[in-house]
């Protein structure tokens, strides 16, 4: 796995921010979430036939502000998932064609009993309730659906193969853009 400069600093900063948030909410690390006993589930429900994750981090945009932490965030998640025995594919700075191709290839790994994770970190926007993920070559101001990857496309690709778990994580600032009738946004 590629290590990106500053990832340790990013990780340390994120942990410190989390500690501050928890302290402000009077939450201590000793407090635990309610736990459901494993005996409440059938053994078959707890066993994945496979665990796979597709992680895409876009930060080096050609026409939009570059982002600082996506590669670090992707590396951190990939490491955590690998610790949980996930097979991970981590890719950086993809075009729209590459994003679509990778999704089509990734879905070949899915099937009954598979735990699937899809993570995207980068720029995004929303039109009429639909979320779009921006590839690195996305135009600067004229965010148009045809230049981006819609979450409908992602959901359709990933749910076709009926995985046991389909977890989608988006780390994007979704700029709301009202849809205009003449197709300009």
Short mmCIF file of N, CA and C in Angstrom, two decimals:
data_model
loop_
_atom_site.label_atom_id
_atom_site.label_comp_id
_atom_site.label_asym_id
_atom_site.label_seq_id
_atom_site.Cartn_x
_atom_site.Cartn_y
_atom_site.Cartn_z
N UNK A 1 0.85 -1.17 0.00
CA UNK A 1 0.00 0.00 0.00
C UNK A 1 0.89 1.23 0.00
N UNK A 2 0.51 2.24 -0.75
CA UNK A 2 1.25 3.48 -0.81
C UNK A 2 1.03 4.27 0.47
N UNK A 3 2.12 4.78 1.03
CA UNK A 3 1.99 5.64 2.20
C UNK A 3 2.08 7.08 1.73
N UNK A 4 1.16 7.90 2.17
CA UNK A 4 1.12 9.29 1.74
C UNK A 4 1.72 10.18 2.81
N UNK A 5 2.50 11.20 2.37
CA UNK A 5 3.13 12.09 3.34
C UNK A 5 2.08 12.74 4.24
N UNK A 6 2.40 12.82 5.51
CA UNK A 6 1.52 13.51 6.45
C UNK A 6 0.38 12.67 6.99
N UNK A 7 0.27 11.41 6.56
CA UNK A 7 -0.86 10.59 7.02
C UNK A 7 -0.84 10.40 8.53
N UNK A 8 0.35 10.20 9.11
CA UNK A 8 0.41 10.03 10.56
C UNK A 8 -0.03 11.29 11.27
N UNK A 9 0.38 12.45 10.74
CA UNK A 9 -0.05 13.72 11.33
C UNK A 9 -1.55 13.88 11.19
N UNK A 10 -2.10 13.52 10.04
CA UNK A 10 -3.54 13.60 9.79
C UNK A 10 -4.28 12.71 10.78
N UNK A 11 -3.80 11.49 10.95
CA UNK A 11 -4.43 10.53 11.85
C UNK A 11 -4.39 11.04 13.28
N UNK A 12 -3.23 11.59 13.70
CA UNK A 12 -3.10 12.13 15.05
C UNK A 12 -4.04 13.30 15.26
N UNK A 13 -4.12 14.17 14.26
CA UNK A 13 -5.03 15.32 14.34
C UNK A 13 -6.48 14.89 14.44
N UNK A 14 -6.84 13.87 13.66
CA UNK A 14 -8.22 13.37 13.71
C UNK A 14 -8.54 12.77 15.07
N UNK A 15 -7.59 12.04 15.64
CA UNK A 15 -7.81 11.46 16.97
C UNK A 15 -7.96 12.55 18.02
N UNK A 16 -7.14 13.59 17.93
CA UNK A 16 -7.24 14.69 18.88
C UNK A 16 -8.58 15.40 18.74
N UNK A 17 -9.03 15.63 17.50
CA UNK A 17 -10.34 16.25 17.28
C UNK A 17 -11.45 15.39 17.88
N UNK A 18 -11.36 14.07 17.70
CA UNK A 18 -12.36 13.16 18.26
C UNK A 18 -12.36 13.23 19.78
N UNK A 19 -11.17 13.28 20.39
CA UNK A 19 -11.10 13.38 21.85
C UNK A 19 -11.77 14.67 22.34
N UNK A 20 -11.52 15.79 21.63
CA UNK A 20 -12.13 17.07 22.01
C UNK A 20 -13.65 17.02 21.90
N UNK A 21 -14.14 16.43 20.83
CA UNK A 21 -15.60 16.32 20.64
C UNK A 21 -16.20 15.47 21.75
N UNK A 22 -15.56 14.33 22.02
CA UNK A 22 -16.07 13.44 23.07
C UNK A 22 -16.05 14.13 24.43
N UNK A 23 -14.98 14.89 24.71
CA UNK A 23 -14.89 15.60 25.99
C UNK A 23 -15.98 16.66 26.10
N UNK A 24 -16.25 17.37 25.01
CA UNK A 24 -17.29 18.40 25.04
C UNK A 24 -18.68 17.81 25.24
N UNK A 25 -18.85 16.55 24.90
CA UNK A 25 -20.14 15.87 25.07
C UNK A 25 -20.16 15.01 26.33
N UNK A 26 -19.10 15.14 27.16
CA UNK A 26 -18.98 14.36 28.39
C UNK A 26 -19.03 12.86 28.14
N UNK A 27 -18.39 12.43 27.07
CA UNK A 27 -18.31 11.01 26.74
C UNK A 27 -16.89 10.55 27.06
N UNK A 28 -16.78 9.49 27.80
CA UNK A 28 -15.46 8.94 28.09
C UNK A 28 -15.27 7.66 27.31
N UNK A 29 -14.03 7.28 27.15
CA UNK A 29 -13.75 6.05 26.40
C UNK A 29 -14.15 4.81 27.18
N UNK A 30 -14.43 4.97 28.48
CA UNK A 30 -14.88 3.83 29.27
C UNK A 30 -16.33 3.48 28.98
N UNK A 31 -17.11 4.48 28.49
CA UNK A 31 -18.51 4.20 28.19
C UNK A 31 -18.58 3.28 26.98
N UNK A 32 -19.45 2.33 27.04
CA UNK A 32 -19.55 1.37 25.95
C UNK A 32 -20.95 1.37 25.37
N UNK A 33 -21.03 1.13 24.08
CA UNK A 33 -22.33 1.02 23.41
C UNK A 33 -22.97 -0.29 23.84
N UNK A 34 -24.30 -0.34 23.79
CA UNK A 34 -24.96 -1.60 24.13
C UNK A 34 -24.49 -2.72 23.20
N UNK A 35 -24.30 -3.88 23.76
CA UNK A 35 -23.80 -5.02 22.99
C UNK A 35 -24.86 -6.10 22.95
N UNK A 36 -25.10 -6.60 21.75
CA UNK A 36 -26.03 -7.72 21.58
C UNK A 36 -25.21 -9.00 21.64
N UNK A 37 -25.58 -9.94 22.49
CA UNK A 37 -24.81 -11.18 22.57
C UNK A 37 -24.79 -11.92 21.24
N UNK A 38 -23.65 -12.48 20.91
CA UNK A 38 -23.50 -13.23 19.67
C UNK A 38 -24.48 -14.39 19.63
N UNK A 39 -24.83 -14.93 20.78
CA UNK A 39 -25.74 -16.06 20.81
C UNK A 39 -27.12 -15.72 20.26
N UNK A 40 -27.42 -14.43 20.11
CA UNK A 40 -28.72 -14.02 19.56
C UNK A 40 -28.80 -14.25 18.06
N UNK A 41 -27.69 -14.59 17.42
CA UNK A 41 -27.65 -14.78 15.98
C UNK A 41 -27.28 -16.22 15.65
N UNK A 42 -27.74 -16.67 14.50
CA UNK A 42 -27.31 -17.97 14.00
C UNK A 42 -25.86 -17.84 13.54
N UNK A 43 -25.10 -18.91 13.65
CA UNK A 43 -23.71 -18.88 13.20
C UNK A 43 -23.61 -18.49 11.74
N UNK A 44 -24.55 -18.93 10.92
CA UNK A 44 -24.50 -18.63 9.49
C UNK A 44 -24.63 -17.14 9.22
N UNK A 45 -25.35 -16.41 10.07
CA UNK A 45 -25.52 -14.98 9.87
C UNK A 45 -24.24 -14.21 10.12
N UNK A 46 -23.31 -14.78 10.87
CA UNK A 46 -22.10 -14.07 11.26
C UNK A 46 -20.89 -14.38 10.38
N UNK A 47 -21.04 -15.23 9.39
CA UNK A 47 -19.91 -15.64 8.57
C UNK A 47 -20.08 -15.10 7.16
N UNK A 48 -19.11 -14.30 6.75
CA UNK A 48 -19.12 -13.78 5.39
C UNK A 48 -18.41 -14.78 4.49
N UNK A 49 -18.94 -14.96 3.28
CA UNK A 49 -18.25 -15.83 2.34
C UNK A 49 -16.97 -15.16 1.83
N UNK A 50 -16.95 -13.83 1.87
CA UNK A 50 -15.78 -13.04 1.51
C UNK A 50 -16.00 -11.63 2.02
N UNK A 51 -14.92 -10.87 2.15
CA UNK A 51 -15.01 -9.47 2.58
C UNK A 51 -14.16 -8.65 1.61
N UNK A 52 -14.80 -7.71 0.92
CA UNK A 52 -14.09 -6.91 -0.07
C UNK A 52 -14.43 -5.44 0.11
N UNK A 53 -13.47 -4.58 -0.20
CA UNK A 53 -13.68 -3.14 -0.09
C UNK A 53 -13.06 -2.43 -1.27
N UNK A 54 -13.81 -1.49 -1.82
CA UNK A 54 -13.31 -0.60 -2.87
C UNK A 54 -13.23 0.79 -2.26
N UNK A 55 -12.04 1.36 -2.28
CA UNK A 55 -11.79 2.67 -1.68
C UNK A 55 -11.24 3.59 -2.75
N UNK A 56 -11.95 4.70 -2.99
CA UNK A 56 -11.54 5.68 -4.00
C UNK A 56 -11.31 7.01 -3.30
N UNK A 57 -10.13 7.56 -3.50
CA UNK A 57 -9.82 8.88 -2.93
C UNK A 57 -9.40 9.82 -4.06
N UNK A 58 -10.17 10.85 -4.24
CA UNK A 58 -9.86 11.86 -5.26
C UNK A 58 -9.49 13.16 -4.56
N UNK A 59 -8.29 13.66 -4.85
CA UNK A 59 -7.90 14.94 -4.26
C UNK A 59 -7.20 15.86 -5.25
N UNK A 60 -6.61 15.33 -6.29
CA UNK A 60 -5.85 16.15 -7.25
C UNK A 60 -6.74 16.54 -8.43
N UNK A 61 -7.76 17.35 -8.13
CA UNK A 61 -8.71 17.79 -9.15
C UNK A 61 -8.03 18.76 -10.12
N UNK A 62 -8.39 18.65 -11.39
CA UNK A 62 -7.79 19.49 -12.41
C UNK A 62 -8.40 20.89 -12.43
N UNK A 63 -9.71 21.00 -12.16
CA UNK A 63 -10.41 22.28 -12.29
C UNK A 63 -11.09 22.73 -11.00
N UNK A 64 -10.91 22.00 -9.94
CA UNK A 64 -11.53 22.31 -8.65
C UNK A 64 -10.43 22.40 -7.59
N UNK A 65 -10.76 22.99 -6.44
CA UNK A 65 -9.74 23.04 -5.38
C UNK A 65 -9.26 21.64 -5.01
N UNK A 66 -7.95 21.53 -4.87
CA UNK A 66 -7.37 20.25 -4.46
C UNK A 66 -7.68 20.03 -2.98
N UNK A 67 -7.84 18.78 -2.61
CA UNK A 67 -8.14 18.43 -1.23
C UNK A 67 -6.88 17.90 -0.55
N UNK A 68 -6.80 18.05 0.76
CA UNK A 68 -5.58 17.72 1.48
C UNK A 68 -5.55 16.29 2.01
N UNK A 69 -6.65 15.81 2.58
CA UNK A 69 -6.59 14.56 3.34
C UNK A 69 -7.17 13.30 2.71
N UNK A 70 -7.77 13.34 1.51
CA UNK A 70 -8.40 12.11 1.01
C UNK A 70 -7.50 10.88 0.98
N UNK A 71 -6.27 11.01 0.53
CA UNK A 71 -5.41 9.83 0.45
C UNK A 71 -5.09 9.28 1.84
N UNK A 72 -4.89 10.17 2.80
CA UNK A 72 -4.65 9.73 4.19
C UNK A 72 -5.88 9.02 4.74
N UNK A 73 -7.04 9.60 4.50
CA UNK A 73 -8.29 8.99 4.98
C UNK A 73 -8.48 7.60 4.37
N UNK A 74 -8.20 7.50 3.08
CA UNK A 74 -8.36 6.21 2.39
C UNK A 74 -7.38 5.18 2.95
N UNK A 75 -6.15 5.59 3.17
CA UNK A 75 -5.15 4.67 3.72
C UNK A 75 -5.54 4.21 5.12
N UNK A 76 -6.05 5.13 5.93
CA UNK A 76 -6.47 4.79 7.29
C UNK A 76 -7.60 3.76 7.26
N UNK A 77 -8.60 3.99 6.41
CA UNK A 77 -9.72 3.05 6.32
C UNK A 77 -9.25 1.70 5.78
N UNK A 78 -8.41 1.73 4.76
CA UNK A 78 -7.91 0.47 4.18
C UNK A 78 -7.20 -0.37 5.24
N UNK A 79 -6.38 0.27 6.05
CA UNK A 79 -5.67 -0.44 7.11
C UNK A 79 -6.64 -1.05 8.11
N UNK A 80 -7.64 -0.26 8.51
CA UNK A 80 -8.64 -0.76 9.47
C UNK A 80 -9.41 -1.95 8.89
N UNK A 81 -9.79 -1.86 7.62
CA UNK A 81 -10.53 -2.95 6.99
C UNK A 81 -9.65 -4.19 6.81
N UNK A 82 -8.39 -3.99 6.48
CA UNK A 82 -7.48 -5.13 6.35
C UNK A 82 -7.30 -5.84 7.70
N UNK A 83 -7.31 -5.06 8.78
CA UNK A 83 -7.25 -5.67 10.11
C UNK A 83 -8.47 -6.54 10.37
N UNK A 84 -9.58 -6.22 9.70
CA UNK A 84 -10.82 -7.01 9.82
C UNK A 84 -10.91 -8.09 8.74
N UNK A 85 -9.78 -8.34 8.07
CA UNK A 85 -9.66 -9.40 7.06
C UNK A 85 -10.40 -9.09 5.76
N UNK A 86 -10.53 -7.80 5.44
CA UNK A 86 -11.11 -7.40 4.15
C UNK A 86 -10.01 -7.38 3.10
N UNK A 87 -10.36 -7.78 1.89
CA UNK A 87 -9.49 -7.60 0.73
C UNK A 87 -9.81 -6.19 0.23
N UNK A 88 -8.81 -5.33 0.17
CA UNK A 88 -9.08 -3.94 -0.19
C UNK A 88 -8.41 -3.57 -1.51
N UNK A 89 -9.10 -2.74 -2.26
CA UNK A 89 -8.56 -2.11 -3.46
C UNK A 89 -8.67 -0.62 -3.21
N UNK A 90 -7.52 0.06 -3.14
CA UNK A 90 -7.49 1.49 -2.88
C UNK A 90 -6.92 2.19 -4.10
N UNK A 91 -7.71 3.09 -4.66
CA UNK A 91 -7.31 3.80 -5.88
C UNK A 91 -7.43 5.30 -5.66
N UNK A 92 -6.54 6.05 -6.31
CA UNK A 92 -6.50 7.49 -6.11
C UNK A 92 -6.64 8.24 -7.43
N UNK A 93 -7.34 9.37 -7.35
CA UNK A 93 -7.43 10.35 -8.43
C UNK A 93 -7.90 9.74 -9.75
N UNK A 94 -9.14 9.29 -9.75
CA UNK A 94 -9.72 8.62 -10.91
C UNK A 94 -10.59 9.55 -11.75
N UNK A 95 -10.57 9.31 -13.04
CA UNK A 95 -11.48 10.00 -13.96
C UNK A 95 -12.84 9.31 -13.91
N UNK A 96 -13.83 9.89 -14.56
CA UNK A 96 -15.16 9.29 -14.58
C UNK A 96 -15.12 7.91 -15.23
N UNK A 97 -14.44 7.80 -16.36
CA UNK A 97 -14.36 6.50 -17.05
C UNK A 97 -13.69 5.46 -16.15
N UNK A 98 -12.65 5.86 -15.45
CA UNK A 98 -11.96 4.93 -14.55
C UNK A 98 -12.85 4.52 -13.38
N UNK A 99 -13.60 5.48 -12.83
CA UNK A 99 -14.50 5.16 -11.72
C UNK A 99 -15.55 4.15 -12.15
N UNK A 100 -16.14 4.35 -13.32
CA UNK A 100 -17.16 3.42 -13.81
C UNK A 100 -16.56 2.05 -14.09
N UNK A 101 -15.38 2.02 -14.70
CA UNK A 101 -14.72 0.75 -15.00
C UNK A 101 -14.41 -0.02 -13.71
N UNK A 102 -13.86 0.67 -12.73
CA UNK A 102 -13.49 0.03 -11.47
C UNK A 102 -14.73 -0.54 -10.77
N UNK A 103 -15.83 0.20 -10.78
CA UNK A 103 -17.07 -0.31 -10.17
C UNK A 103 -17.55 -1.57 -10.86
N UNK A 104 -17.50 -1.58 -12.18
CA UNK A 104 -17.94 -2.77 -12.93
C UNK A 104 -17.04 -3.98 -12.62
N UNK A 105 -15.75 -3.74 -12.46
CA UNK A 105 -14.83 -4.83 -12.10
C UNK A 105 -15.05 -5.27 -10.66
N UNK A 106 -15.23 -4.31 -9.78
CA UNK A 106 -15.41 -4.61 -8.35
C UNK A 106 -16.65 -5.46 -8.12
N UNK A 107 -17.72 -5.17 -8.85
CA UNK A 107 -18.97 -5.92 -8.61
C UNK A 107 -18.82 -7.40 -8.96
N UNK A 108 -17.79 -7.76 -9.75
CA UNK A 108 -17.54 -9.17 -10.05
C UNK A 108 -17.11 -9.94 -8.80
N UNK A 109 -16.65 -9.21 -7.78
CA UNK A 109 -16.23 -9.84 -6.53
C UNK A 109 -17.40 -10.09 -5.58
N UNK A 110 -18.55 -9.52 -5.90
CA UNK A 110 -19.70 -9.59 -5.00
C UNK A 110 -20.55 -10.81 -5.29
N UNK A 111 -21.27 -11.24 -4.30
CA UNK A 111 -22.18 -12.37 -4.45
C UNK A 111 -22.83 -12.67 -3.11
N UNK A 112 -23.57 -13.76 -3.06
CA UNK A 112 -24.25 -14.13 -1.83
C UNK A 112 -23.25 -14.32 -0.70
N UNK A 113 -23.55 -13.72 0.44
CA UNK A 113 -22.72 -13.88 1.62
C UNK A 113 -21.51 -12.97 1.69
N UNK A 114 -21.28 -12.14 0.68
CA UNK A 114 -20.11 -11.26 0.67
C UNK A 114 -20.42 -9.98 1.45
N UNK A 115 -19.47 -9.55 2.25
CA UNK A 115 -19.55 -8.25 2.90
C UNK A 115 -18.79 -7.27 2.01
N UNK A 116 -19.51 -6.26 1.51
CA UNK A 116 -18.92 -5.31 0.57
C UNK A 116 -18.91 -3.91 1.18
N UNK A 117 -17.79 -3.21 1.03
CA UNK A 117 -17.67 -1.83 1.47
C UNK A 117 -17.22 -0.99 0.28
N UNK A 118 -17.93 0.11 0.06
CA UNK A 118 -17.53 1.10 -0.95
C UNK A 118 -17.32 2.41 -0.22
N UNK A 119 -16.14 3.01 -0.42
CA UNK A 119 -15.82 4.29 0.23
C UNK A 119 -15.31 5.25 -0.83
N UNK A 120 -15.88 6.45 -0.84
CA UNK A 120 -15.40 7.51 -1.73
C UNK A 120 -15.13 8.73 -0.89
N UNK A 121 -13.96 9.33 -1.09
CA UNK A 121 -13.63 10.59 -0.45
C UNK A 121 -13.17 11.54 -1.56
N UNK A 122 -13.80 12.72 -1.59
CA UNK A 122 -13.50 13.71 -2.61
C UNK A 122 -14.62 14.73 -2.68
N UNK A 123 -14.69 15.44 -3.80
CA UNK A 123 -15.75 16.43 -4.00
C UNK A 123 -17.04 15.74 -4.43
N UNK A 124 -18.17 16.34 -4.08
CA UNK A 124 -19.48 15.83 -4.48
C UNK A 124 -20.48 16.96 -4.53
N UNK A 125 -21.64 16.69 -5.10
CA UNK A 125 -22.73 17.66 -5.09
C UNK A 125 -24.05 16.94 -5.20
N UNK A 126 -25.13 17.68 -4.97
CA UNK A 126 -26.47 17.09 -4.99
C UNK A 126 -27.38 17.92 -5.87
N UNK A 127 -28.17 17.23 -6.70
CA UNK A 127 -29.20 17.86 -7.52
C UNK A 127 -30.47 17.04 -7.37
N UNK A 128 -31.55 17.71 -7.02
CA UNK A 128 -32.85 17.04 -6.88
C UNK A 128 -32.78 15.78 -6.01
N UNK A 129 -32.05 15.86 -4.92
CA UNK A 129 -31.97 14.72 -4.01
C UNK A 129 -31.02 13.62 -4.44
N UNK A 130 -30.38 13.76 -5.57
CA UNK A 130 -29.43 12.76 -6.07
C UNK A 130 -28.01 13.23 -5.79
N UNK A 131 -27.22 12.37 -5.18
CA UNK A 131 -25.83 12.69 -4.86
C UNK A 131 -24.92 12.26 -6.02
N UNK A 132 -23.96 13.11 -6.34
CA UNK A 132 -23.00 12.83 -7.40
C UNK A 132 -21.58 12.94 -6.84
N UNK A 133 -20.72 12.04 -7.28
CA UNK A 133 -19.32 12.03 -6.90
C UNK A 133 -18.51 12.58 -8.05
N UNK A 134 -17.60 13.50 -7.75
CA UNK A 134 -16.85 14.16 -8.82
C UNK A 134 -15.54 13.46 -9.12
N UNK A 135 -15.33 13.13 -10.40
CA UNK A 135 -14.04 12.59 -10.82
C UNK A 135 -13.03 13.73 -10.90
N UNK A 136 -11.76 13.41 -11.05
CA UNK A 136 -10.73 14.44 -11.01
C UNK A 136 -10.78 15.41 -12.19
N UNK A 137 -11.40 15.02 -13.30
CA UNK A 137 -11.45 15.92 -14.46
C UNK A 137 -12.76 16.71 -14.53
N UNK A 138 -13.56 16.68 -13.47
CA UNK A 138 -14.85 17.39 -13.47
C UNK A 138 -14.64 18.88 -13.73
N UNK A 139 -15.52 19.49 -14.54
CA UNK A 139 -15.42 20.93 -14.80
C UNK A 139 -15.56 21.72 -13.50
N UNK A 140 -15.03 22.94 -13.50
CA UNK A 140 -14.98 23.71 -12.26
C UNK A 140 -16.34 24.11 -11.72
N UNK A 141 -17.09 24.92 -12.41
CA UNK A 141 -18.33 25.44 -11.85
C UNK A 141 -19.57 24.75 -12.38
N UNK A 142 -19.55 24.31 -13.61
CA UNK A 142 -20.75 23.74 -14.22
C UNK A 142 -20.86 22.26 -13.87
N UNK A 143 -21.15 21.98 -12.60
CA UNK A 143 -21.33 20.58 -12.21
C UNK A 143 -22.57 20.04 -12.90
N UNK A 144 -22.37 19.10 -13.78
CA UNK A 144 -23.49 18.51 -14.50
C UNK A 144 -23.46 17.01 -14.27
N UNK A 145 -24.63 16.42 -14.10
CA UNK A 145 -24.68 14.99 -13.82
C UNK A 145 -23.92 14.12 -14.82
N UNK A 146 -23.92 14.51 -16.08
CA UNK A 146 -23.24 13.67 -17.08
C UNK A 146 -21.72 13.67 -16.94
N UNK A 147 -21.17 14.59 -16.15
CA UNK A 147 -19.72 14.64 -15.92
C UNK A 147 -19.32 13.95 -14.62
N UNK A 148 -20.29 13.37 -13.92
CA UNK A 148 -20.04 12.84 -12.58
C UNK A 148 -20.61 11.44 -12.41
N UNK A 149 -20.27 10.82 -11.32
CA UNK A 149 -20.77 9.48 -11.01
C UNK A 149 -21.93 9.61 -10.03
N UNK A 150 -23.11 9.16 -10.45
CA UNK A 150 -24.28 9.26 -9.58
C UNK A 150 -24.28 8.09 -8.59
N UNK A 151 -24.80 8.37 -7.41
CA UNK A 151 -24.92 7.30 -6.42
C UNK A 151 -25.94 6.26 -6.87
N UNK A 152 -26.91 6.65 -7.70
CA UNK A 152 -27.83 5.65 -8.26
C UNK A 152 -27.06 4.61 -9.07
N UNK A 153 -26.09 5.07 -9.87
CA UNK A 153 -25.27 4.16 -10.66
C UNK A 153 -24.50 3.22 -9.72
N UNK A 154 -23.89 3.79 -8.68
CA UNK A 154 -23.12 2.98 -7.73
C UNK A 154 -24.02 1.94 -7.07
N UNK A 155 -25.18 2.38 -6.57
CA UNK A 155 -26.10 1.45 -5.90
C UNK A 155 -26.57 0.35 -6.83
N UNK A 156 -26.90 0.70 -8.07
CA UNK A 156 -27.35 -0.31 -9.03
C UNK A 156 -26.25 -1.33 -9.31
N UNK A 157 -25.03 -0.85 -9.49
CA UNK A 157 -23.92 -1.75 -9.78
C UNK A 157 -23.68 -2.71 -8.61
N UNK A 158 -23.70 -2.19 -7.39
CA UNK A 158 -23.32 -3.00 -6.24
C UNK A 158 -24.44 -3.91 -5.75
N UNK A 159 -25.68 -3.51 -5.93
CA UNK A 159 -26.78 -4.33 -5.40
C UNK A 159 -27.20 -5.43 -6.37
N UNK A 160 -26.74 -5.38 -7.61
CA UNK A 160 -27.06 -6.42 -8.59
C UNK A 160 -26.68 -7.82 -8.12
N UNK A 161 -25.64 -7.93 -7.35
CA UNK A 161 -25.09 -9.24 -6.99
C UNK A 161 -25.45 -9.70 -5.58
N UNK A 162 -26.36 -9.01 -4.93
CA UNK A 162 -26.95 -9.44 -3.66
C UNK A 162 -25.93 -9.78 -2.57
N UNK A 163 -25.03 -8.83 -2.22
CA UNK A 163 -24.11 -9.13 -1.12
C UNK A 163 -24.85 -9.19 0.21
N UNK A 164 -24.29 -9.89 1.18
CA UNK A 164 -24.90 -9.99 2.51
C UNK A 164 -24.87 -8.64 3.22
N UNK A 165 -23.82 -7.87 2.98
CA UNK A 165 -23.67 -6.53 3.55
C UNK A 165 -23.17 -5.62 2.44
N UNK A 166 -23.82 -4.50 2.27
CA UNK A 166 -23.41 -3.53 1.27
C UNK A 166 -23.31 -2.18 1.97
N UNK A 167 -22.12 -1.82 2.43
CA UNK A 167 -21.90 -0.61 3.19
C UNK A 167 -21.28 0.44 2.28
N UNK A 168 -21.96 1.58 2.14
CA UNK A 168 -21.47 2.67 1.31
C UNK A 168 -21.12 3.84 2.22
N UNK A 169 -19.89 4.30 2.13
CA UNK A 169 -19.42 5.42 2.94
C UNK A 169 -18.99 6.54 2.02
N UNK A 170 -19.56 7.72 2.22
CA UNK A 170 -19.21 8.88 1.41
C UNK A 170 -18.63 9.95 2.32
N UNK A 171 -17.45 10.41 1.97
CA UNK A 171 -16.79 11.48 2.71
C UNK A 171 -16.67 12.66 1.75
N UNK A 172 -17.79 13.33 1.54
CA UNK A 172 -17.85 14.44 0.58
C UNK A 172 -18.63 15.60 1.18
N UNK A 173 -18.27 16.80 0.73
CA UNK A 173 -19.12 17.95 1.00
C UNK A 173 -20.07 18.01 -0.17
N UNK A 174 -21.34 17.76 0.09
CA UNK A 174 -22.31 17.76 -1.01
C UNK A 174 -22.87 19.16 -1.15
N UNK A 175 -22.41 19.85 -2.16
CA UNK A 175 -22.93 21.17 -2.46
C UNK A 175 -24.31 20.99 -3.10
N UNK A 176 -25.35 21.62 -2.53
CA UNK A 176 -26.69 21.52 -3.09
C UNK A 176 -26.80 22.46 -4.27
N UNK A 177 -27.19 21.93 -5.42
CA UNK A 177 -27.36 22.73 -6.63
C UNK A 177 -28.78 22.53 -7.13
N UNK A 178 -29.60 23.58 -7.12
CA UNK A 178 -30.97 23.41 -7.62
C UNK A 178 -30.96 23.12 -9.11
N UNK A 179 -31.85 22.24 -9.52
CA UNK A 179 -31.94 21.87 -10.93
C UNK A 179 -32.73 22.93 -11.68
N UNK A 180 -32.21 23.34 -12.83
CA UNK A 180 -32.87 24.34 -13.65
C UNK A 180 -33.43 23.65 -14.89
N UNK A 181 -34.65 24.01 -15.28
CA UNK A 181 -35.38 23.32 -16.35
C UNK A 181 -34.64 23.26 -17.68
N UNK A 182 -33.85 24.27 -18.02
CA UNK A 182 -33.18 24.25 -19.33
C UNK A 182 -31.87 23.47 -19.30
N UNK A 183 -31.72 22.62 -18.29
CA UNK A 183 -30.56 21.74 -18.14
C UNK A 183 -29.27 22.47 -17.80
N UNK A 184 -29.34 23.71 -17.39
CA UNK A 184 -28.14 24.38 -16.90
C UNK A 184 -28.19 24.35 -15.39
N UNK A 185 -27.06 24.22 -14.83
CA UNK A 185 -26.99 24.15 -13.36
C UNK A 185 -26.08 25.25 -12.89
#
